[in-house]
Amino acid sequence: MTEHATPALELMADQDGERLDQFLARRLDGASRTQARQLIDDGLVRIDGSLERPAYKLRFGELIAVYPRASSPVEAPIEVELSVVYEDDHLAVIDKPANLTVHPAPGETQPTLIGAILHRWPEVSTISEDDTEADPLRPGLVHRLDRDTTGLLMIAKDAQTLASLRDQLRARTMDKRYLAVVVGAPDPPAGLIDAPIGRDPADPRRMAILDRARPSQTGYETIEQFSDAALLECRLITGRTHQIRVHLSAVGHPIAGDTMYGMPTPLINRQALHATRLTIRHPVSDEPLTLESGPPADIRNLLSHLREGELLLGDQPMPRTQRASADAAHRRSRSGSRGRRRRTQRIR
């Protein structure tokens, strides 16, 4: 959804395991379960920013936003050039550009990826991973990326493929890797961040690390170290909204250009985060399939400046926690200690 859309009502889930449609029927005065389902099917209900089905099981603390019906975001097909990395009769993988929202949202007026998908592959509008009616707001979408995150995104062309790929996501057998340029120098240079993520109660646009939120894990490894920045490869073990951005910020290394969880940089005008590699089992052949996408021009340009010795933050002072980690990395490099020590960082 866009940051400009304004919900008519926001509710907090008060127990685990309740169906979304049952919750809305219970909490919305005068609403029947049928009416609640219609709101959900029309794309007017979001859970922590995501579209879900009526049968979705809520978790305690999740934020449920309900939007006015006049702002229904159902998308029409629209021609937007898509870079297709892989395609066969069952699935397609595209290289998503920056500044393109995946889902239509209340108040959205710009073209979205859904509209482009419907234009390129109109057949996906009728598929569903089960026997229920197809979801017109997520046609063929297996997963999603933030508006300004670039890289690999999967589209299923038939029900079997959609069900198989979503099952792989749920079972965590799908390997998704991202490149991220971050402030400072992670110490240790490789590790696992284990911290639960939920909607920030102080700002519903943001996610935050919260007790009783959804378990979330991100692996990372430093690929290249610069003066005040580092290039990381990150692995999503779980897949929460803004997960990599929140986790890296929480350990003192926000992504370059991420103004929501970090600070701006003169070297790039969005968060420097790119979905670079994807490994799945093909839904029909069951053979492993690995797809790759190199960083786009703006991240390549950022890396070029950093390799030439430019500072990520320019004249801005580096926050104290990030300065300490950068100094530690400098000491390691001078002493010749560049081993890939790993550590799990648990944040509660």
Tab-separated table of C-alpha atoms in Angstrom:
chain	number	residue	atom	x	y	z
A	1	MET	CA	0.000	0.000	0.000
A	2	THR	CA	1.089	3.568	-0.362
A	3	GLU	CA	2.084	5.686	2.591
A	4	HIS	CA	-0.554	8.269	1.554
A	5	ALA	CA	-3.609	5.996	1.898
A	6	THR	CA	-5.623	6.695	5.047
A	7	PRO	CA	-7.686	3.929	6.669
A	8	ALA	CA	-11.148	4.671	8.017
A	9	LEU	CA	-10.557	2.383	10.994
A	10	GLU	CA	-7.613	0.587	12.593
A	11	LEU	CA	-8.034	-2.350	14.951
A	12	MET	CA	-5.543	-4.481	16.880
A	13	ALA	CA	-5.897	-8.281	16.967
A	14	ASP	CA	-6.599	-9.238	20.571
A	15	GLN	CA	-6.014	-12.995	20.319
A	16	ASP	CA	-4.194	-15.623	18.266
A	17	GLY	CA	-5.904	-17.868	15.727
A	18	GLU	CA	-9.144	-16.003	15.002
A	19	ARG	CA	-10.211	-15.850	11.356
A	20	LEU	CA	-10.023	-12.408	9.805
A	21	ASP	CA	-13.669	-12.401	8.664
A	22	GLN	CA	-14.850	-13.534	12.102
A	23	PHE	CA	-12.775	-10.828	13.779
A	24	LEU	CA	-14.259	-8.100	11.570
A	25	ALA	CA	-17.814	-9.341	12.066
A	26	ARG	CA	-17.217	-9.262	15.825
A	27	ARG	CA	-15.544	-5.854	15.956
A	28	LEU	CA	-17.455	-3.873	13.305
A	29	ASP	CA	-20.795	-2.712	14.639
A	30	GLY	CA	-23.679	-4.143	12.635
A	31	ALA	CA	-21.477	-6.064	10.186
A	32	SER	CA	-22.334	-9.627	9.237
A	33	ARG	CA	-19.682	-12.184	8.367
A	34	THR	CA	-20.773	-11.949	4.715
A	35	GLN	CA	-20.258	-8.186	4.760
A	36	ALA	CA	-16.868	-8.639	6.409
A	37	ARG	CA	-15.836	-11.101	3.683
A	38	GLN	CA	-16.922	-8.617	1.018
A	39	LEU	CA	-14.734	-5.896	2.520
A	40	ILE	CA	-11.786	-8.292	2.455
A	41	ASP	CA	-12.496	-9.490	-1.099
A	42	ASP	CA	-12.726	-5.880	-2.297
A	43	GLY	CA	-9.221	-5.179	-1.028
A	44	LEU	CA	-10.369	-2.783	1.678
A	45	VAL	CA	-8.770	-4.664	4.590
A	46	ARG	CA	-5.039	-4.991	5.238
A	47	ILE	CA	-3.133	-6.821	7.951
A	48	ASP	CA	0.148	-5.105	8.766
A	49	GLY	CA	0.001	-3.617	5.281
A	50	SER	CA	-0.678	-6.908	3.471
A	51	LEU	CA	-3.736	-8.246	1.686
A	52	GLU	CA	-5.001	-11.527	3.139
A	53	ARG	CA	-7.926	-13.894	2.520
A	54	PRO	CA	-11.014	-14.093	4.789
A	55	ALA	CA	-9.739	-17.335	6.346
A	56	TYR	CA	-6.418	-15.774	7.386
A	57	LYS	CA	-5.626	-16.623	11.034
A	58	LEU	CA	-4.717	-13.512	12.989
A	59	ARG	CA	-1.873	-13.240	15.473
A	60	PHE	CA	-2.057	-11.181	18.632
A	61	GLY	CA	-0.948	-7.601	18.045
A	62	GLU	CA	-1.374	-7.487	14.265
A	63	LEU	CA	-2.849	-4.240	12.947
A	64	ILE	CA	-6.017	-4.536	10.850
A	65	ALA	CA	-6.714	-1.465	8.709
A	66	VAL	CA	-10.155	-1.002	7.110
A	67	TYR	CA	-10.483	1.474	4.228
A	68	PRO	CA	-13.576	3.306	2.967
A	69	ARG	CA	-15.386	1.610	0.104
A	70	ALA	CA	-15.145	4.700	-2.095
A	71	SER	CA	-11.390	4.056	-2.246
A	72	SER	CA	-11.617	0.501	-3.580
A	73	PRO	CA	-8.280	-0.250	-5.239
A	74	VAL	CA	-9.209	-2.951	-7.794
A	75	GLU	CA	-6.684	-2.612	-10.607
A	76	ALA	CA	-7.290	-2.615	-14.350
A	77	PRO	CA	-4.715	-3.996	-16.797
A	78	ILE	CA	-2.213	-1.345	-17.839
A	79	GLU	CA	0.794	-1.520	-20.133
A	80	VAL	CA	4.031	-1.185	-18.167
A	81	GLU	CA	7.294	-2.526	-19.542
A	82	LEU	CA	8.413	-5.563	-17.545
A	83	SER	CA	11.866	-7.152	-17.590
A	84	VAL	CA	11.241	-10.913	-17.681
A	85	VAL	CA	14.146	-12.960	-16.295
A	86	TYR	CA	12.535	-16.390	-16.753
A	87	GLU	CA	9.310	-17.709	-18.229
A	88	ASP	CA	7.756	-21.063	-19.066
A	89	ASP	CA	4.187	-22.378	-19.313
A	90	HIS	CA	3.751	-22.391	-15.534
A	91	LEU	CA	5.544	-19.407	-14.045
A	92	ALA	CA	7.358	-16.179	-14.815
A	93	VAL	CA	10.004	-14.291	-12.865
A	94	ILE	CA	10.422	-10.576	-13.444
A	95	ASP	CA	13.040	-8.028	-12.435
A	96	LYS	CA	10.976	-5.418	-10.596
A	97	PRO	CA	12.129	-1.793	-10.978
A	98	ALA	CA	12.164	0.794	-8.202
A	99	ASN	CA	9.281	3.217	-7.654
A	100	LEU	CA	6.619	0.657	-8.557
A	101	THR	CA	4.050	-0.471	-5.983
A	102	VAL	CA	3.164	-4.160	-6.193
A	103	HIS	CA	-0.410	-4.086	-4.862
A	104	PRO	CA	-3.075	-1.516	-5.659
A	105	ALA	CA	-4.081	0.349	-2.517
A	106	PRO	CA	-6.776	2.733	-1.364
A	107	GLY	CA	-5.840	6.178	-2.650
A	108	GLU	CA	-3.360	4.776	-5.208
A	109	THR	CA	-3.413	6.668	-8.502
A	110	GLN	CA	-0.150	5.519	-10.094
A	111	PRO	CA	0.278	2.329	-12.176
A	112	THR	CA	1.026	-0.760	-10.104
A	113	LEU	CA	2.707	-4.064	-10.817
A	114	ILE	CA	-0.641	-5.875	-10.603
A	115	GLY	CA	-1.937	-3.861	-13.556
A	116	ALA	CA	1.198	-4.682	-15.541
A	117	ILE	CA	0.860	-8.390	-14.718
A	118	LEU	CA	-2.779	-8.444	-15.831
A	119	HIS	CA	-1.820	-6.767	-19.109
A	120	ARG	CA	1.073	-9.159	-19.817
A	121	TRP	CA	-0.570	-12.368	-18.513
A	122	PRO	CA	-4.366	-11.865	-18.444
A	123	GLU	CA	-4.913	-15.566	-17.703
A	124	VAL	CA	-3.649	-15.148	-14.128
A	125	SER	CA	-6.789	-13.196	-13.192
A	126	THR	CA	-8.754	-16.457	-12.880
A	127	ILE	CA	-6.389	-18.632	-10.822
A	128	SER	CA	-6.486	-19.494	-7.127
A	129	GLU	CA	-4.299	-21.818	-5.060
A	130	ASP	CA	-7.385	-23.645	-3.737
A	131	ASP	CA	-11.000	-24.097	-4.792
A	132	THR	CA	-12.058	-20.624	-3.721
A	133	GLU	CA	-12.719	-17.711	-6.039
A	134	ALA	CA	-9.628	-16.104	-7.568
A	135	ASP	CA	-8.257	-13.075	-5.749
A	136	PRO	CA	-8.415	-10.119	-8.173
A	137	LEU	CA	-6.022	-8.076	-6.021
A	138	ARG	CA	-3.167	-10.604	-6.038
A	139	PRO	CA	-3.469	-12.385	-9.406
A	140	GLY	CA	-0.709	-14.975	-9.594
A	141	LEU	CA	1.482	-13.213	-7.036
A	142	VAL	CA	3.587	-15.571	-4.957
A	143	HIS	CA	5.287	-12.912	-2.807
A	144	ARG	CA	5.911	-9.165	-2.928
A	145	LEU	CA	8.582	-6.487	-2.695
A	146	ASP	CA	8.431	-2.996	-1.222
A	147	ARG	CA	7.818	-0.110	-3.617
A	148	ASP	CA	11.479	0.934	-3.779
A	149	THR	CA	13.024	-2.534	-3.492
A	150	THR	CA	14.175	-3.930	-6.828
A	151	GLY	CA	14.753	-7.445	-8.093
A	152	LEU	CA	13.273	-10.888	-8.595
A	153	LEU	CA	9.533	-11.427	-8.190
A	154	MET	CA	7.571	-14.574	-9.103
A	155	ILE	CA	4.233	-14.849	-10.904
A	156	ALA	CA	2.355	-18.159	-11.100
A	157	LYS	CA	0.364	-18.835	-14.266
A	158	ASP	CA	-1.836	-21.661	-12.968
A	159	ALA	CA	-3.385	-22.862	-9.714
A	160	GLN	CA	-0.990	-25.791	-9.216
A	161	THR	CA	2.028	-23.537	-9.564
A	162	LEU	CA	0.587	-20.890	-7.243
A	163	ALA	CA	-0.174	-23.473	-4.554
A	164	SER	CA	3.247	-25.138	-4.880
A	165	LEU	CA	5.237	-21.915	-4.679
A	166	ARG	CA	3.249	-20.551	-1.753
A	167	ASP	CA	3.719	-23.903	0.017
A	168	GLN	CA	7.480	-23.560	-0.494
A	169	LEU	CA	7.320	-20.084	1.019
A	170	ARG	CA	5.384	-21.311	4.044
A	171	ALA	CA	7.713	-24.296	4.509
A	172	ARG	CA	10.759	-21.989	4.192
A	173	THR	CA	12.320	-24.202	1.514
A	174	MET	CA	12.534	-21.310	-0.947
A	175	ASP	CA	15.916	-19.560	-0.813
A	176	LYS	CA	15.670	-15.774	-1.306
A	177	ARG	CA	18.841	-13.656	-1.279
A	178	TYR	CA	19.132	-9.877	-1.282
A	179	LEU	CA	21.962	-7.392	-1.733
A	180	ALA	CA	21.930	-4.486	0.714
A	181	VAL	CA	24.291	-1.549	1.139
A	182	VAL	CA	24.280	-0.561	4.808
A	183	VAL	CA	25.732	2.145	7.021
A	184	GLY	CA	28.777	1.122	9.059
A	185	ALA	CA	30.498	-2.259	9.377
A	186	PRO	CA	28.589	-5.217	10.820
A	187	ASP	CA	30.416	-6.954	13.657
A	188	PRO	CA	30.566	-9.895	13.321
A	189	PRO	CA	30.703	-9.623	9.536
A	190	ALA	CA	28.313	-12.569	9.137
A	191	GLY	CA	25.492	-13.765	11.339
A	192	LEU	CA	21.797	-14.244	12.029
A	193	ILE	CA	19.411	-11.592	13.315
A	194	ASP	CA	16.568	-13.174	15.304
A	195	ALA	CA	13.970	-10.614	16.405
A	196	PRO	CA	10.136	-10.633	16.262
A	197	ILE	CA	8.549	-8.025	13.981
A	198	GLY	CA	5.117	-6.394	14.188
A	199	ARG	CA	3.357	-3.153	13.351
A	200	ASP	CA	4.824	-0.167	15.208
A	201	PRO	CA	2.110	0.983	17.661
A	202	ALA	CA	3.466	4.546	17.493
A	203	ASP	CA	3.381	4.755	13.677
A	204	PRO	CA	1.261	2.302	11.634
A	205	ARG	CA	3.322	2.969	8.505
A	206	ARG	CA	6.341	1.338	10.136
A	207	MET	CA	7.228	-2.097	11.414
A	208	ALA	CA	9.158	-2.575	14.660
A	209	ILE	CA	10.700	-5.211	16.902
A	210	LEU	CA	8.087	-6.042	19.513
A	211	ASP	CA	7.440	-8.654	22.170
A	212	ARG	CA	4.761	-11.165	21.103
A	213	ALA	CA	5.167	-10.155	17.450
A	214	ARG	CA	5.766	-12.653	14.643
A	215	PRO	CA	9.072	-14.578	14.787
A	216	SER	CA	11.491	-13.185	12.195
A	217	GLN	CA	14.986	-14.245	11.127
A	218	THR	CA	17.437	-12.718	8.660
A	219	GLY	CA	20.864	-14.110	7.800
A	220	TYR	CA	23.577	-11.790	6.505
A	221	GLU	CA	27.179	-11.893	5.266
A	222	THR	CA	29.504	-9.001	4.457
A	223	ILE	CA	30.608	-9.136	0.824
A	224	GLU	CA	32.597	-5.899	0.667
A	225	GLN	CA	33.593	-3.278	3.254
A	226	PHE	CA	33.990	0.455	2.545
A	227	SER	CA	34.966	3.470	4.663
A	228	ASP	CA	31.568	3.988	6.291
A	229	ALA	CA	29.412	1.381	4.553
A	230	ALA	CA	29.242	-2.308	3.671
A	231	LEU	CA	27.724	-4.471	0.948
A	232	LEU	CA	25.830	-7.404	2.453
A	233	GLU	CA	24.139	-10.491	1.093
A	234	CYS	CA	21.032	-11.156	3.168
A	235	ARG	CA	18.936	-14.315	3.345
A	236	LEU	CA	15.274	-14.118	4.267
A	237	ILE	CA	14.413	-17.070	6.494
A	238	THR	CA	11.002	-15.646	7.340
A	239	GLY	CA	9.227	-13.061	5.209
A	240	ARG	CA	7.740	-10.212	7.222
A	241	THR	CA	6.876	-6.761	5.933
A	242	HIS	CA	10.047	-4.584	5.774
A	243	GLN	CA	11.954	-7.429	7.485
A	244	ILE	CA	15.488	-6.828	6.199
A	245	ARG	CA	15.113	-3.071	6.613
A	246	VAL	CA	13.890	-3.385	10.222
A	247	HIS	CA	16.439	-6.014	11.269
A	248	LEU	CA	19.471	-4.219	9.860
A	249	SER	CA	18.362	-0.932	11.386
A	250	ALA	CA	17.839	-2.636	14.749
A	251	VAL	CA	21.454	-3.840	14.882
A	252	GLY	CA	22.759	-0.379	14.008
A	253	HIS	CA	23.254	-0.771	10.250
A	254	PRO	CA	20.283	0.701	8.378
A	255	ILE	CA	20.146	0.320	4.622
A	256	ALA	CA	21.604	3.238	2.675
A	257	GLY	CA	18.905	5.656	1.554
A	258	ASP	CA	16.177	4.114	3.725
A	259	THR	CA	14.562	7.253	5.122
A	260	MET	CA	11.954	5.284	7.097
A	261	TYR	CA	14.389	3.186	9.152
A	262	GLY	CA	17.659	5.056	8.687
A	263	MET	CA	18.776	8.269	7.044
A	264	PRO	CA	19.209	9.679	3.525
A	265	THR	CA	22.437	9.647	1.561
A	266	PRO	CA	23.426	11.888	-1.359
A	267	LEU	CA	24.543	8.780	-3.280
A	268	ILE	CA	21.145	7.096	-3.827
A	269	ASN	CA	17.539	8.281	-3.547
A	270	ARG	CA	15.931	5.046	-2.310
A	271	GLN	CA	16.806	2.145	-0.044
A	272	ALA	CA	19.723	0.206	-1.576
A	273	LEU	CA	18.033	-3.203	-1.403
A	274	HIS	CA	17.835	-5.642	-4.329
A	275	ALA	CA	16.385	-9.180	-4.560
A	276	THR	CA	19.344	-10.780	-6.304
A	277	ARG	CA	18.906	-14.574	-6.213
A	278	LEU	CA	15.985	-16.970	-5.956
A	279	THR	CA	16.115	-20.769	-5.652
A	280	ILE	CA	12.952	-22.863	-5.820
A	281	ARG	CA	11.853	-26.349	-6.809
A	282	HIS	CA	9.985	-26.129	-10.088
A	283	PRO	CA	6.298	-26.778	-9.336
A	284	VAL	CA	5.938	-29.265	-12.220
A	285	SER	CA	9.340	-30.906	-12.759
A	286	ASP	CA	10.409	-30.686	-9.081
A	287	GLU	CA	13.901	-29.821	-10.326
A	288	PRO	CA	15.838	-27.056	-8.530
A	289	LEU	CA	15.693	-23.720	-10.332
A	290	THR	CA	18.012	-20.818	-9.468
A	291	LEU	CA	17.562	-17.364	-10.974
A	292	GLU	CA	19.801	-14.329	-10.523
A	293	SER	CA	19.597	-10.584	-11.072
A	294	GLY	CA	22.514	-8.202	-10.819
A	295	PRO	CA	22.105	-4.873	-9.010
A	296	PRO	CA	20.425	-2.099	-11.021
A	297	ALA	CA	22.195	1.022	-12.252
A	298	ASP	CA	21.592	3.156	-9.153
A	299	ILE	CA	23.097	0.568	-6.796
A	300	ARG	CA	26.015	-0.039	-9.187
A	301	ASN	CA	26.620	3.709	-9.212
A	302	LEU	CA	26.479	3.800	-5.401
A	303	LEU	CA	29.045	0.986	-5.159
A	304	SER	CA	31.311	2.748	-7.636
A	305	HIS	CA	31.341	5.898	-5.488
A	306	LEU	CA	32.042	3.885	-2.328
A	307	ARG	CA	34.912	2.012	-4.004
A	308	GLU	CA	36.428	5.359	-4.936
A	309	GLY	CA	36.490	6.290	-1.253
A	310	GLU	CA	33.449	8.561	-1.086
A	311	LEU	CA	31.525	8.581	2.183
A	312	LEU	CA	28.019	7.176	2.183
A	313	LEU	CA	26.726	9.894	4.491
A	314	GLY	CA	28.651	12.773	2.913
A	315	ASP	CA	29.043	15.556	5.483
A	316	GLN	CA	26.473	14.032	7.846
A	317	PRO	CA	27.932	12.689	11.097
A	318	MET	CA	27.662	8.935	11.414
A	319	PRO	CA	25.470	7.822	14.360
A	320	ARG	CA	27.586	6.690	17.315
A	321	THR	CA	26.676	2.977	17.160
A	322	GLN	CA	27.521	2.806	13.464
A	323	ARG	CA	30.763	4.771	13.925
A	324	ALA	CA	31.880	2.276	16.584
A	325	SER	CA	31.287	-0.656	14.248
A	326	ALA	CA	33.107	1.083	11.389
A	327	ASP	CA	36.109	1.741	13.657
A	328	ALA	CA	36.110	-1.921	14.706
A	329	ALA	CA	36.101	-3.042	11.076
A	330	HIS	CA	39.004	-0.699	10.332
A	331	ARG	CA	41.001	-2.206	13.200
A	332	ARG	CA	40.260	-5.733	11.944
A	333	SER	CA	41.428	-4.844	8.444
A	334	ARG	CA	44.681	-3.329	9.760
A	335	SER	CA	45.410	-6.408	11.878
A	336	GLY	CA	44.629	-8.769	9.007
A	337	SER	CA	41.728	-10.408	10.834
A	338	ARG	CA	39.019	-10.768	8.230
A	339	GLY	CA	37.487	-14.108	9.170
A	340	ARG	CA	33.766	-14.652	8.670
A	341	ARG	CA	32.775	-15.099	12.312
A	342	ARG	CA	29.066	-15.760	12.748
A	343	ARG	CA	26.788	-14.967	15.638
A	344	THR	CA	23.061	-14.956	16.242
A	345	GLN	CA	21.825	-11.570	17.436
A	346	ARG	CA	18.567	-11.993	19.333
A	347	ILE	CA	16.661	-8.825	20.094
A	348	ARG	CA	13.751	-8.720	22.498
